[in-house]
mmCIF file of C-alpha atoms and ligand atoms in Angstrom:
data_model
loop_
_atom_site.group_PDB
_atom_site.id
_atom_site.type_symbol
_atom_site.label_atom_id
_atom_site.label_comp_id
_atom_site.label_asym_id
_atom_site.label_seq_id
_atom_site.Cartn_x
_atom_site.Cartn_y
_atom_site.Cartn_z
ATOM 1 C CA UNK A 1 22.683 -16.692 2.016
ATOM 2 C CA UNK A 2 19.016 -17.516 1.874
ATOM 3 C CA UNK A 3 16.481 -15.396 4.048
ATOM 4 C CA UNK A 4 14.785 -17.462 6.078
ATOM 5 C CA UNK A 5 11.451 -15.300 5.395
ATOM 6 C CA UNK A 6 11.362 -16.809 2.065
ATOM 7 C CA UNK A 7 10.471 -20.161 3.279
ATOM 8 C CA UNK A 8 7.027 -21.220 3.955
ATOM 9 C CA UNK A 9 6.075 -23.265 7.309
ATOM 10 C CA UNK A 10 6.357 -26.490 5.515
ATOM 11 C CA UNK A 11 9.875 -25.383 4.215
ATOM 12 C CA UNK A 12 10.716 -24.750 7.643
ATOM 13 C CA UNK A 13 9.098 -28.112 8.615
ATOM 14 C CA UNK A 14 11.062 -29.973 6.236
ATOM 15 C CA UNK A 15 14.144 -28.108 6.903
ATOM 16 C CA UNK A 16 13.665 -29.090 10.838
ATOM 17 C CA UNK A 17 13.298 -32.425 9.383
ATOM 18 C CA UNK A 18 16.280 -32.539 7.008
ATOM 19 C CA UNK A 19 18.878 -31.543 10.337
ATOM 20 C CA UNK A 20 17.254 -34.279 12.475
ATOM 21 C CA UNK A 21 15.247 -32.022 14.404
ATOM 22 C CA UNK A 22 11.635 -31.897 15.230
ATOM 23 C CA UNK A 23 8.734 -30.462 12.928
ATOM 24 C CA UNK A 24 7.340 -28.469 15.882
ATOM 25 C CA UNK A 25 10.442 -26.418 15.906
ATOM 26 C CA UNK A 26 9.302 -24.931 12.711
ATOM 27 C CA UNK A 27 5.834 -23.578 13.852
ATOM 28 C CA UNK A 28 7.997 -22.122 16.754
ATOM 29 C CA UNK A 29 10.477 -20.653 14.512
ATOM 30 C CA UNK A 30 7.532 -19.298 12.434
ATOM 31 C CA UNK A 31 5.896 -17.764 14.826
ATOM 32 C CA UNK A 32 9.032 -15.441 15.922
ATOM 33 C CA UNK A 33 9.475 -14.321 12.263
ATOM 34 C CA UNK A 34 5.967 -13.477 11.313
ATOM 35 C CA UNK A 35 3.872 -12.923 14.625
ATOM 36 C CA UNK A 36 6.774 -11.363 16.776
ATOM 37 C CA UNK A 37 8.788 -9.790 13.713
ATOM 38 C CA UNK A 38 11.774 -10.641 15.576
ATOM 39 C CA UNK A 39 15.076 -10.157 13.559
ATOM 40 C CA UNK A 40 17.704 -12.214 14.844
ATOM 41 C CA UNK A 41 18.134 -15.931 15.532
ATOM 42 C CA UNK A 42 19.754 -15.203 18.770
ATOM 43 C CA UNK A 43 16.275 -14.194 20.807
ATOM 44 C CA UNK A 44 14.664 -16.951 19.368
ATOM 45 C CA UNK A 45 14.704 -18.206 23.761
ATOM 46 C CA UNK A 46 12.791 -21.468 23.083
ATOM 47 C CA UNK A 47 15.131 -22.608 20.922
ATOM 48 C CA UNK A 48 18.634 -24.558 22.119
ATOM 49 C CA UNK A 49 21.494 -22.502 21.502
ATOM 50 C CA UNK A 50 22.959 -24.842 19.033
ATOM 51 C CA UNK A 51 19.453 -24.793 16.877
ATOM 52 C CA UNK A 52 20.078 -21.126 17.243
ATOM 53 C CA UNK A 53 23.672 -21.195 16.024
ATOM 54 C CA UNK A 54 22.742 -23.636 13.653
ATOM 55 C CA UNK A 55 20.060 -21.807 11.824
ATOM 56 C CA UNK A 56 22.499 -18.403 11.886
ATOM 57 C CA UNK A 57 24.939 -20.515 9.556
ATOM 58 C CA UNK A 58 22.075 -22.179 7.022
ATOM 59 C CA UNK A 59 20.174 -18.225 6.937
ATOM 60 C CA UNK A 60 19.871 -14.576 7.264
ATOM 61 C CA UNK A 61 16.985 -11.980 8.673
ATOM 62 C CA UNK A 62 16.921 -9.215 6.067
ATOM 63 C CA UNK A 63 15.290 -5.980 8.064
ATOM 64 C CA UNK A 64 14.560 -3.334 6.901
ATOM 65 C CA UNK A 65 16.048 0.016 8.713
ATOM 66 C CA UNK A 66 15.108 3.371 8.902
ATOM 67 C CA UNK A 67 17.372 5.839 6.845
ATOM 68 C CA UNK A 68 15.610 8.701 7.417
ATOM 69 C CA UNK A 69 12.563 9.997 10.066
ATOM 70 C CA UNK A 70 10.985 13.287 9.070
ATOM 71 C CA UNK A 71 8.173 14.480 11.593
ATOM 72 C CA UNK A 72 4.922 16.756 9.869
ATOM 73 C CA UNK A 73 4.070 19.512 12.309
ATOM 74 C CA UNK A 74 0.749 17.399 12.391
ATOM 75 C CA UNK A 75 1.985 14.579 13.335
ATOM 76 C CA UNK A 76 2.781 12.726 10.240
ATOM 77 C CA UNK A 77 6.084 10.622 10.189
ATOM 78 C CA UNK A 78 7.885 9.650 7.165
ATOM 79 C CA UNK A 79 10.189 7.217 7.193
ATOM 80 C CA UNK A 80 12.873 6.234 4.264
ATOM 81 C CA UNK A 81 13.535 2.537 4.680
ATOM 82 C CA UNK A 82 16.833 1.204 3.393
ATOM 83 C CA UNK A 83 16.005 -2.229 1.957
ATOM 84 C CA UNK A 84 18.631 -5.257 2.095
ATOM 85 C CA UNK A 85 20.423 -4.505 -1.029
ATOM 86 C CA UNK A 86 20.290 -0.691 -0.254
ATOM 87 C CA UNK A 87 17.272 0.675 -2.367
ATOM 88 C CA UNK A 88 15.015 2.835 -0.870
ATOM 89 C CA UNK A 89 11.089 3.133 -0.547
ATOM 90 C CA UNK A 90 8.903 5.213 1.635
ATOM 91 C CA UNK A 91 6.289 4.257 4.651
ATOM 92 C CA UNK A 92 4.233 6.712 6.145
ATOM 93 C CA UNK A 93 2.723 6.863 9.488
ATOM 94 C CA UNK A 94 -0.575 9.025 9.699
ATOM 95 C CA UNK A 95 -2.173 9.578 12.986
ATOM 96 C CA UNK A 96 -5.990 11.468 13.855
ATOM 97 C CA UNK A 97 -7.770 11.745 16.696
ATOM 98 C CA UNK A 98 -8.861 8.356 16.728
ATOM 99 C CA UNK A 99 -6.444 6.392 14.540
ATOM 100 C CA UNK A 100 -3.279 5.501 12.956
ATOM 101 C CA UNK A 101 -2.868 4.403 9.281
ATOM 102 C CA UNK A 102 0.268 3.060 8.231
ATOM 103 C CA UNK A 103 1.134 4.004 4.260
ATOM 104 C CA UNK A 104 2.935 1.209 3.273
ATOM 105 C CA UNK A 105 4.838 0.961 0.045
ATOM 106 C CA UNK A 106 4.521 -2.079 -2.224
ATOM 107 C CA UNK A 107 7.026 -1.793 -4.836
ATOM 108 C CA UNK A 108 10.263 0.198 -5.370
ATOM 109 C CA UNK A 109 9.540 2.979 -7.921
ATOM 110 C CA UNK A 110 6.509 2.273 -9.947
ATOM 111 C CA UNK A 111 6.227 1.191 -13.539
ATOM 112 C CA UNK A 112 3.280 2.983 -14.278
ATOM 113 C CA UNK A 113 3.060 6.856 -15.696
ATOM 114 C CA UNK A 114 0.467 8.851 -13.712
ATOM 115 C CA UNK A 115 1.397 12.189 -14.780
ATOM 116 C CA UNK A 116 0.895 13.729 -11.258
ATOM 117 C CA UNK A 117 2.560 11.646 -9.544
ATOM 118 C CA UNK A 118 5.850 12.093 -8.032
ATOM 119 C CA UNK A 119 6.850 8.010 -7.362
ATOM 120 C CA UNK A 120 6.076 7.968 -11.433
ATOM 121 C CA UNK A 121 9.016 9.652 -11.731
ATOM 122 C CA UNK A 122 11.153 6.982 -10.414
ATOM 123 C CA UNK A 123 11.689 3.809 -12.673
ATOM 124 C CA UNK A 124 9.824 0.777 -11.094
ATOM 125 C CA UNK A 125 13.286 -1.167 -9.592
ATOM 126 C CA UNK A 126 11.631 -4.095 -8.163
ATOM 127 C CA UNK A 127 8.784 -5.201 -6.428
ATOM 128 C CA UNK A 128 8.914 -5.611 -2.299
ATOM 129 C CA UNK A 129 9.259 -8.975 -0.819
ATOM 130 C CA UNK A 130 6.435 -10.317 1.597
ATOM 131 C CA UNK A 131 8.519 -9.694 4.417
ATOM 132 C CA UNK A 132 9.213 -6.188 3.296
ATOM 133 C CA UNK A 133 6.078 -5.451 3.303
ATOM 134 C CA UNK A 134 5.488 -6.654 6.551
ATOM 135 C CA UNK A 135 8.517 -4.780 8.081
ATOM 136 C CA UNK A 136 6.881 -1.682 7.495
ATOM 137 C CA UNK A 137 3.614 -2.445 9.195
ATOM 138 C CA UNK A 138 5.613 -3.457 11.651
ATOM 139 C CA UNK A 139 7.894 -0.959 12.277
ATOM 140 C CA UNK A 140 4.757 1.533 11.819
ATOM 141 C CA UNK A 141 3.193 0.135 15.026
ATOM 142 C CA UNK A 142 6.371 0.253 16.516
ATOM 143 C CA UNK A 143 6.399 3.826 15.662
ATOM 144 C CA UNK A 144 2.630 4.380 17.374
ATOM 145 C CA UNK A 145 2.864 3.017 20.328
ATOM 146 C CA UNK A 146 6.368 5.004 20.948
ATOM 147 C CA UNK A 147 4.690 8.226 19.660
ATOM 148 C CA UNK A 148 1.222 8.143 19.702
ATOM 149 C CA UNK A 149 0.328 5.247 22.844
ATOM 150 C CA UNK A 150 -1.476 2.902 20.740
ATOM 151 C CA UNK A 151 -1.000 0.327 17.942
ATOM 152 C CA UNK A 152 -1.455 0.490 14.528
ATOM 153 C CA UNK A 153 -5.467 0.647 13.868
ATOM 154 C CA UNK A 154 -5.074 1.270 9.947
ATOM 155 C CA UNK A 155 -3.328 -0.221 6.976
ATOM 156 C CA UNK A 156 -3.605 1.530 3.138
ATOM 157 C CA UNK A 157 -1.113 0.090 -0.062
ATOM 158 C CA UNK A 158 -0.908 3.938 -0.774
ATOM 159 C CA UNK A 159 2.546 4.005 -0.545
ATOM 160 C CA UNK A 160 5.069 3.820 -3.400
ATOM 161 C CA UNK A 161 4.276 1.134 -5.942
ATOM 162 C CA UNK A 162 0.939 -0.344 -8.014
ATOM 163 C CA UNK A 163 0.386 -3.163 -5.500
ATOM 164 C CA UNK A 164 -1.332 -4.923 -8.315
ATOM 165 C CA UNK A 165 1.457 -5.097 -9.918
ATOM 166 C CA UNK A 166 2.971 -7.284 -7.111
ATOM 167 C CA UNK A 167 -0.429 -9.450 -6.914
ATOM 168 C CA UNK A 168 1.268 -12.135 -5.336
ATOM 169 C CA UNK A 169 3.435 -10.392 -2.701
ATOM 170 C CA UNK A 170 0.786 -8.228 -1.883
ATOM 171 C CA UNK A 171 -1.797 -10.881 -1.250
ATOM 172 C CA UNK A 172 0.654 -12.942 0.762
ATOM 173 C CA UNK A 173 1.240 -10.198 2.966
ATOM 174 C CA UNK A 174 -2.224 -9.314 3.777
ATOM 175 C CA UNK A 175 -2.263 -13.025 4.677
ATOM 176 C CA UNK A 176 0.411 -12.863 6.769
ATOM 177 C CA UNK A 177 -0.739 -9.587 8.813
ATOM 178 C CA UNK A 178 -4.300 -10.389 9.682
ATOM 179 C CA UNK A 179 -3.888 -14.326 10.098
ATOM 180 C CA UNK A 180 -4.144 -15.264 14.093
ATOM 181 C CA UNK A 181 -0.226 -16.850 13.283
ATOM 182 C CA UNK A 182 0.769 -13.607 11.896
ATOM 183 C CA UNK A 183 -0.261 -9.721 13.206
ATOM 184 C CA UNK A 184 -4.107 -10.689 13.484
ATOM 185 C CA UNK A 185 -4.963 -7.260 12.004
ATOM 186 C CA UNK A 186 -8.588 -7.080 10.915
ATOM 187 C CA UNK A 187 -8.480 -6.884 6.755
ATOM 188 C CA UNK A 188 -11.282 -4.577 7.175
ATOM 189 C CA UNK A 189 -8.979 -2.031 8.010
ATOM 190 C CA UNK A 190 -6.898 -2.516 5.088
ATOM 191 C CA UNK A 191 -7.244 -0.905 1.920
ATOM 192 C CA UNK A 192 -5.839 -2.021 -1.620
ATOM 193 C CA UNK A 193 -5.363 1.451 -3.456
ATOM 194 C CA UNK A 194 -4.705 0.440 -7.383
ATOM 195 C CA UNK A 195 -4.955 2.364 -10.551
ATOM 196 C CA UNK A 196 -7.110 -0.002 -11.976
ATOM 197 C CA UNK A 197 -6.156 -3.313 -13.939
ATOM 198 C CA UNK A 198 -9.155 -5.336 -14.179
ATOM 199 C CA UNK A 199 -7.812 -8.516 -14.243
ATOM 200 C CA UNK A 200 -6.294 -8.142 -11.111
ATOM 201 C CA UNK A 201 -8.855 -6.633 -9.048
ATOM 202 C CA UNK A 202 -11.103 -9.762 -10.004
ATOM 203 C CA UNK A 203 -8.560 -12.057 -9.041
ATOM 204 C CA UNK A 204 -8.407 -9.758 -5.547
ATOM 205 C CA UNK A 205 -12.020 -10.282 -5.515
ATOM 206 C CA UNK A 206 -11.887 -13.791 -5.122
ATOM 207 C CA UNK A 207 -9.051 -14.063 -2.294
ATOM 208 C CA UNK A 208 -11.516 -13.905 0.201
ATOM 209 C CA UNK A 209 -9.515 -11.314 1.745
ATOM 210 C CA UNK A 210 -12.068 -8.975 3.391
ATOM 211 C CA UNK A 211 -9.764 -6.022 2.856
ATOM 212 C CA UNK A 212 -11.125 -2.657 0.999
ATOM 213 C CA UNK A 213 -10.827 -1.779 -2.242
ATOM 214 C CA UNK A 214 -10.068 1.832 -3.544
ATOM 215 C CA UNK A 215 -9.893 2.821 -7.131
ATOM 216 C CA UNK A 216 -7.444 6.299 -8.601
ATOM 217 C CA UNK A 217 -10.290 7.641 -10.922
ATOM 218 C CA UNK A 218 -8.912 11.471 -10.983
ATOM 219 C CA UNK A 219 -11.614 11.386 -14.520
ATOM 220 C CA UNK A 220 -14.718 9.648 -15.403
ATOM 221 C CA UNK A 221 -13.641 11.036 -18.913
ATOM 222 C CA UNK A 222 -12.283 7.881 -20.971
ATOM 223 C CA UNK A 223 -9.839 10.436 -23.010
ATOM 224 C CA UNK A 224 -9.095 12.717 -20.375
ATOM 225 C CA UNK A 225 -7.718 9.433 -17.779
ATOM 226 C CA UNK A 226 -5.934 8.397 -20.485
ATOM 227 C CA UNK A 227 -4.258 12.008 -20.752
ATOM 228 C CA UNK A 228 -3.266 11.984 -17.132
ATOM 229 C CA UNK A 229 -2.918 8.399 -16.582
ATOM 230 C CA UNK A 230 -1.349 7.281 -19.709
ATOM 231 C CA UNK A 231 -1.295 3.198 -19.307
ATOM 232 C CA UNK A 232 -4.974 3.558 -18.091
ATOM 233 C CA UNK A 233 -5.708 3.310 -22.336
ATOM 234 C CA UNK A 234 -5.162 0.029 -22.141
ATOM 235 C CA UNK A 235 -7.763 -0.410 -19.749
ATOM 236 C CA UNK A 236 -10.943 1.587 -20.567
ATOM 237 C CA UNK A 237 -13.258 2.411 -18.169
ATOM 238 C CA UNK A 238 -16.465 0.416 -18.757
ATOM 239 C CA UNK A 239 -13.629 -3.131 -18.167
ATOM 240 C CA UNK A 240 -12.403 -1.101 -14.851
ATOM 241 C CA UNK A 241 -16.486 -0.624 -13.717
ATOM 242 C CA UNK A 242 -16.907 -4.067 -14.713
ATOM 243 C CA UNK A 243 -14.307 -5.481 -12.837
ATOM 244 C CA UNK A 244 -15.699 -3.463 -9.834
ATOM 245 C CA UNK A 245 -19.309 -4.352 -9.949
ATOM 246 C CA UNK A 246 -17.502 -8.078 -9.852
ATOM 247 C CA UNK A 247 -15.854 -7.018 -7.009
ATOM 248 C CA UNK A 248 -18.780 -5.726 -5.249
ATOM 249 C CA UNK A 249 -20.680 -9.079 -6.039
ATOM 250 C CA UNK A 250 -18.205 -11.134 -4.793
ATOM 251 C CA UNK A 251 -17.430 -8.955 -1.351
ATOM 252 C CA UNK A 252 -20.056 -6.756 -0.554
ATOM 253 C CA UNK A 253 -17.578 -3.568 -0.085
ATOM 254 C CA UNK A 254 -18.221 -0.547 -1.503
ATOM 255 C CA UNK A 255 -15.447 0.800 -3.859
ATOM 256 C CA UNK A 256 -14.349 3.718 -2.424
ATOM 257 C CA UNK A 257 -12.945 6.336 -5.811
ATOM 258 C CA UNK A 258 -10.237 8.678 -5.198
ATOM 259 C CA UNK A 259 -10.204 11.192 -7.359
ATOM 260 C CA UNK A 260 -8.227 14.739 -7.385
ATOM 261 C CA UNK A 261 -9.512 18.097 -8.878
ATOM 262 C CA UNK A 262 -7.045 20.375 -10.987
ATOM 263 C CA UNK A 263 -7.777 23.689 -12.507
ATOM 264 C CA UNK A 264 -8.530 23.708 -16.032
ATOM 265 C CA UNK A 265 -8.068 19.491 -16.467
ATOM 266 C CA UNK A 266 -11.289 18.294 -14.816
ATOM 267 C CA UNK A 267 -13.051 21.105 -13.356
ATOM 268 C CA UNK A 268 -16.025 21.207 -15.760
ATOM 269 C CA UNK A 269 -20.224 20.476 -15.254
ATOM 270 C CA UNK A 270 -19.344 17.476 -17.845
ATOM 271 C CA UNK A 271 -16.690 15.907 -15.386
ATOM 272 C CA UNK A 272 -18.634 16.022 -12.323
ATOM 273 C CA UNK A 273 -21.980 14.808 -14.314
ATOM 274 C CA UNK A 274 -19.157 12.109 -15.582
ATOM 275 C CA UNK A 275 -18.338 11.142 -12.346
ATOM 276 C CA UNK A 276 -21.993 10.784 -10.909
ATOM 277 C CA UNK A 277 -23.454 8.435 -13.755
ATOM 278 C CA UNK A 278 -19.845 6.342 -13.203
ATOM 279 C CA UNK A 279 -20.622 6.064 -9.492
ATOM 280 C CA UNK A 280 -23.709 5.349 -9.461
ATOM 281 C CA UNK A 281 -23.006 1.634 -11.528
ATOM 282 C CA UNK A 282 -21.443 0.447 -8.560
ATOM 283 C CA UNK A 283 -22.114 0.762 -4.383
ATOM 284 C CA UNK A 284 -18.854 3.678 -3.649
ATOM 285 C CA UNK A 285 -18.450 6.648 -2.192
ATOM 286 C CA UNK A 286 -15.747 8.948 -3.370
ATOM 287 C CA UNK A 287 -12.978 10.616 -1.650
ATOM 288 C CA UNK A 288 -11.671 14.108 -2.873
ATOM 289 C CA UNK A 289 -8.223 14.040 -1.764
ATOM 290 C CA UNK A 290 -6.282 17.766 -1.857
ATOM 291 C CA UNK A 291 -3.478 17.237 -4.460
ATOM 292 C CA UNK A 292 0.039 17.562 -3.480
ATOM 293 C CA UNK A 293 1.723 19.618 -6.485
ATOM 294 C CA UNK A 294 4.956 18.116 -7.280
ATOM 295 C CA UNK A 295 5.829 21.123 -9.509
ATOM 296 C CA UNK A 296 4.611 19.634 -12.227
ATOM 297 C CA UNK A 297 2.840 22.719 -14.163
ATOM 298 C CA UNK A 298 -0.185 21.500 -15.383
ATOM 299 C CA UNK A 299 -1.399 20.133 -12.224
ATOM 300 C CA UNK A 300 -0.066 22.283 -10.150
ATOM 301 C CA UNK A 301 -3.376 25.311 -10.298
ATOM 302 C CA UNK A 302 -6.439 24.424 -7.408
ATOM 303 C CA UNK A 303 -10.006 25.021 -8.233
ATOM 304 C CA UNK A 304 -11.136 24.916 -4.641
ATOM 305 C CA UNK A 305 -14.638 26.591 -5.955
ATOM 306 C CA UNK A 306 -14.851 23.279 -8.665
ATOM 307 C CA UNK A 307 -14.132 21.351 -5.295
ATOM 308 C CA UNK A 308 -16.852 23.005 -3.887
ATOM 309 C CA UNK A 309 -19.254 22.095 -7.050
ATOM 310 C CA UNK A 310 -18.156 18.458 -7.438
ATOM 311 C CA UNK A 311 -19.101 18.312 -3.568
ATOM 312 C CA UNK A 312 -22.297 20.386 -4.101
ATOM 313 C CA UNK A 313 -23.416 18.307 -7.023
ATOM 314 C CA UNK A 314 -22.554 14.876 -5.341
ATOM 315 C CA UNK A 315 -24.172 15.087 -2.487
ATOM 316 C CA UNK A 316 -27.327 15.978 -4.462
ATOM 317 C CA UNK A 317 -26.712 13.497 -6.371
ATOM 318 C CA UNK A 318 -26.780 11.283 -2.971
ATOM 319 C CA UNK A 319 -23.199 9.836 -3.005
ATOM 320 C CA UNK A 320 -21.453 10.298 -0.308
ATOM 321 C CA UNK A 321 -17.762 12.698 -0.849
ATOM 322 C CA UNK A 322 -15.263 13.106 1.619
ATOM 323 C CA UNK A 323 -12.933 15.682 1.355
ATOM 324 C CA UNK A 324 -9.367 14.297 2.128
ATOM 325 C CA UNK A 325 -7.098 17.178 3.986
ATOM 326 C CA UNK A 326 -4.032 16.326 2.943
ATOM 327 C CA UNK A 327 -1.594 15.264 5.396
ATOM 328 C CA UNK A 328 2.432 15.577 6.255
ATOM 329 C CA UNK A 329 2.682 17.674 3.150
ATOM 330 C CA UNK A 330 5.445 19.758 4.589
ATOM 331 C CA UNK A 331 7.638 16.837 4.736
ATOM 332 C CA UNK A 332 6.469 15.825 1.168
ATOM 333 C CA UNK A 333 4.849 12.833 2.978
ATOM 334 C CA UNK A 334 1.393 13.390 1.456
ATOM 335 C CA UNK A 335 0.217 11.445 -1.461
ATOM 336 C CA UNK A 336 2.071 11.305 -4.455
ATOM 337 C CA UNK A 337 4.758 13.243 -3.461
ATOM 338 C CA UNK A 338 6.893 9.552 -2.303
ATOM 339 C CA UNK A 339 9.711 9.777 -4.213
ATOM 340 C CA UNK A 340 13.047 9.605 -1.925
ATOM 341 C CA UNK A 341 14.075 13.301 -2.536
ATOM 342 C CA UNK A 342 16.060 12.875 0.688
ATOM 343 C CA UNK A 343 17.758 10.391 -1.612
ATOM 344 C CA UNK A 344 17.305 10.589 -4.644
ATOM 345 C CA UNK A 345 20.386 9.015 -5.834
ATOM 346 C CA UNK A 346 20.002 5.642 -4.039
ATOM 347 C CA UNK A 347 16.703 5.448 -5.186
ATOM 348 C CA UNK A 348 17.010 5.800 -9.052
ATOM 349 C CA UNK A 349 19.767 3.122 -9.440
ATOM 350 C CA UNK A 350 23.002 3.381 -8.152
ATOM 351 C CA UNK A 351 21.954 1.417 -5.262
ATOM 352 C CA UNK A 352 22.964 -1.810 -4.099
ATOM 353 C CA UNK A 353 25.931 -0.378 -2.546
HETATM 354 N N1 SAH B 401 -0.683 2.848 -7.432
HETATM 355 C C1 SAH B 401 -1.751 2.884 -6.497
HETATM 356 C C2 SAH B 401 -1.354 3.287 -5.085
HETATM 357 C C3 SAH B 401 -0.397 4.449 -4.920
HETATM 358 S S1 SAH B 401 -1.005 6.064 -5.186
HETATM 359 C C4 SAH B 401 -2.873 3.765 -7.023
HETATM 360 O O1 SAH B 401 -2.703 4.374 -8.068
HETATM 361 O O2 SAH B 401 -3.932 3.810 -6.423
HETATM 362 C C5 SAH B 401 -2.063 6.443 -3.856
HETATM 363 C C6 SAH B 401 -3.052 7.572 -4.187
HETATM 364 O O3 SAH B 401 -2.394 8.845 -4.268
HETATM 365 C C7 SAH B 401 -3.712 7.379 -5.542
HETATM 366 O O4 SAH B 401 -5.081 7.609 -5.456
HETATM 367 C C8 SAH B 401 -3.049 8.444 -6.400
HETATM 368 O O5 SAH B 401 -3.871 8.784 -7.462
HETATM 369 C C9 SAH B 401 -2.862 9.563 -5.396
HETATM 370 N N2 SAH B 401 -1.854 10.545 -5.757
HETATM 371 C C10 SAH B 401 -0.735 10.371 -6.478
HETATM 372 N N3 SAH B 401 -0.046 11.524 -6.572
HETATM 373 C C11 SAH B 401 -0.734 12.449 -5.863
HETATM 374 C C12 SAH B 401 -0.498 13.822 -5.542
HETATM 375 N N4 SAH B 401 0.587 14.461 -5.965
HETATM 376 N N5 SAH B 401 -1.416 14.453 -4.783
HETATM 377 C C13 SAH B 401 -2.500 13.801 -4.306
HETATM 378 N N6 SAH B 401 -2.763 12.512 -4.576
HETATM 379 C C14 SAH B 401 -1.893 11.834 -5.347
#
């Protein structure tokens, strides 16, 4: 049976239509799927209980649930969240002092190869409907205002997935959670993490979306990205800087680059000089974030005194760095390390049971 997320308001309106009822009903509907993330039919209360009957027989509400709930001893939740058709993807609640940011996946698996990274490892399975998406922010405030007294303040596409490779999804969602009809989020608390595909980020650019945008660099180095993030060749880096000065042009935010140090991969004077003359083409800052090892050798050896240089060097060079503690790594909630190993099984295929 058909979702009834799938259908856009004037779907709704001519479904409404189609059963002799009134258009209205379909803004009323509407409003308890995508404002009130309500999951059944049967709370709908404005609604007669034969529209409500009615509308249980023509469609379903696919939640998500929660499979699994892991708690960091700082505060950190993880949460593996069984999909309709029983695959798996991660969404990550991380709370400060002040705020708390919702990691929110965008596709199951991921297609691309980042050597580092642990939801590489996974073959991409699909990409996350709208209302998937939205679930998880969702369920994310939920969590907040249960654990933490207050609602969600922060939103990144972190989480498993290249949400540029779910353009369309992705974009709809953001839609969905800061429009006045939907979660009226501000999109300036929302950041767009991507691995770089020009194309895309240009197309972002022109949404008119207001949300941030936040760029995996981990090298300034054209051969050495390519080493650790293999399908970056097809994209070198002077398209990815022009596609962000675009960006810049069209939205006045500053890119923000995350980028990881590893012993003995990009610890040199030549990477950090690298970096400087890349950041200073476009308005950014960067953000060191502490890598998660994910036992995979190579990137496993920190060079917290090349840390200490790229930071040094920066800051004289008069960008701004922020060093990214990393967070919930004891329940391998930090970055990179999203990769169902709770579950691995369900997650690499055999699912749909
Ligand atoms: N595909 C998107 C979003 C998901 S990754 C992207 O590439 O931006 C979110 C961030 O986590 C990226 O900056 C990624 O480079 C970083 N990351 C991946 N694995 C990591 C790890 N093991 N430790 C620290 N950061 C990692």
């Amino acid at each position: 049976m058909k979702d009834i997320r799938t259908l856009s308001l004037e779907d709704l309106k001519e479904y409404f239509t189609q059963i002799g009822d009134k258009p209205f009903r379909a803004k009323q509907v509407y409003d308890w799927l995508w404002s009130k993330n309500l999951h059944s039919f049967e709370e709908m209360t404005n609604l007669s209980k034969n529209l409500r009957e009615n509308l249980s027989k023509d469609f379903v509400i696919n939640p998500i649930a929660v499979d699994t709930l892991q708690k960091s001893s700082d505060g950190t939740i993880k949460n593996g969240v069984k999909l309709h058709d029983g695959l798996l993807v991660e969404s990550v609640l991380i709370p400060t002092e002040t705020r708390t940011t919702a990691c929110v996946s965008s596709q199951v698996g991921c297609s691309l190869n980042c050597e580092f990274c642990a939801t590489a490892k996974l073959k991409r399975m699909r990409n996350l409907e709208v209302a998937e998406i939205i679930d998880q922010v969702a369920l994310i405030d939920k969590q907040s205002r249960l654990y933490f007294g207050r609602p969600l303040s922060n939103i990144v596409f972190m989480g498993m997935g290249e949400p540029m490779m779910n353009y369309k999804n992705v974009v709809e969602s953001i839609r969905k959670i800061t429009s006045p009809e939907g979660l009226g989020m501000s999109p300036r608390r929302i950041t767009v993490s991507t691995s770089g595909i020009p194309k895309m980020m240009k197309m972002l650019a022109d949404e008119n979306l207001k949300v941030k945008l936040a760029l995996s660099l981990h090298s300034a180095i054209e051969h050495k990205r390519n080493d650790i993030m293999p399908f970056s060749s097809k994209f070198p880096l002077t398209e990815i800087m022009d596609a962000l000065q675009y960006w810049y042009r069209q939205t006045s935010s500053p890119i923000t680059f995350e980028y990881c140090v590893w012993g003995g991969i990009n610890d040199t004077d030549e990477d950090i000089k690298a970096l400087i003359k890349y950041c200073r083409q476009v308005p950014s800052k960067v953000n060191l974030i502490q890598y998660n090892p994910i036992g995979e050798g190579k990137y496993d050896h920190r060079n917290i005194e090349a840390e200490e240089r790229y930071v040094h060097e920066l800051e004289k060079a008069g960008i701004t760095i922020v060093v990214r503690r990393s967070r919930g790594g004891d329940i391998d909630a930090a970055c990179g390390q999203l990769a169902n190993t709770h579950s691995r099984k369900e997650a690499t295929g055999v699912a749909g049971t």
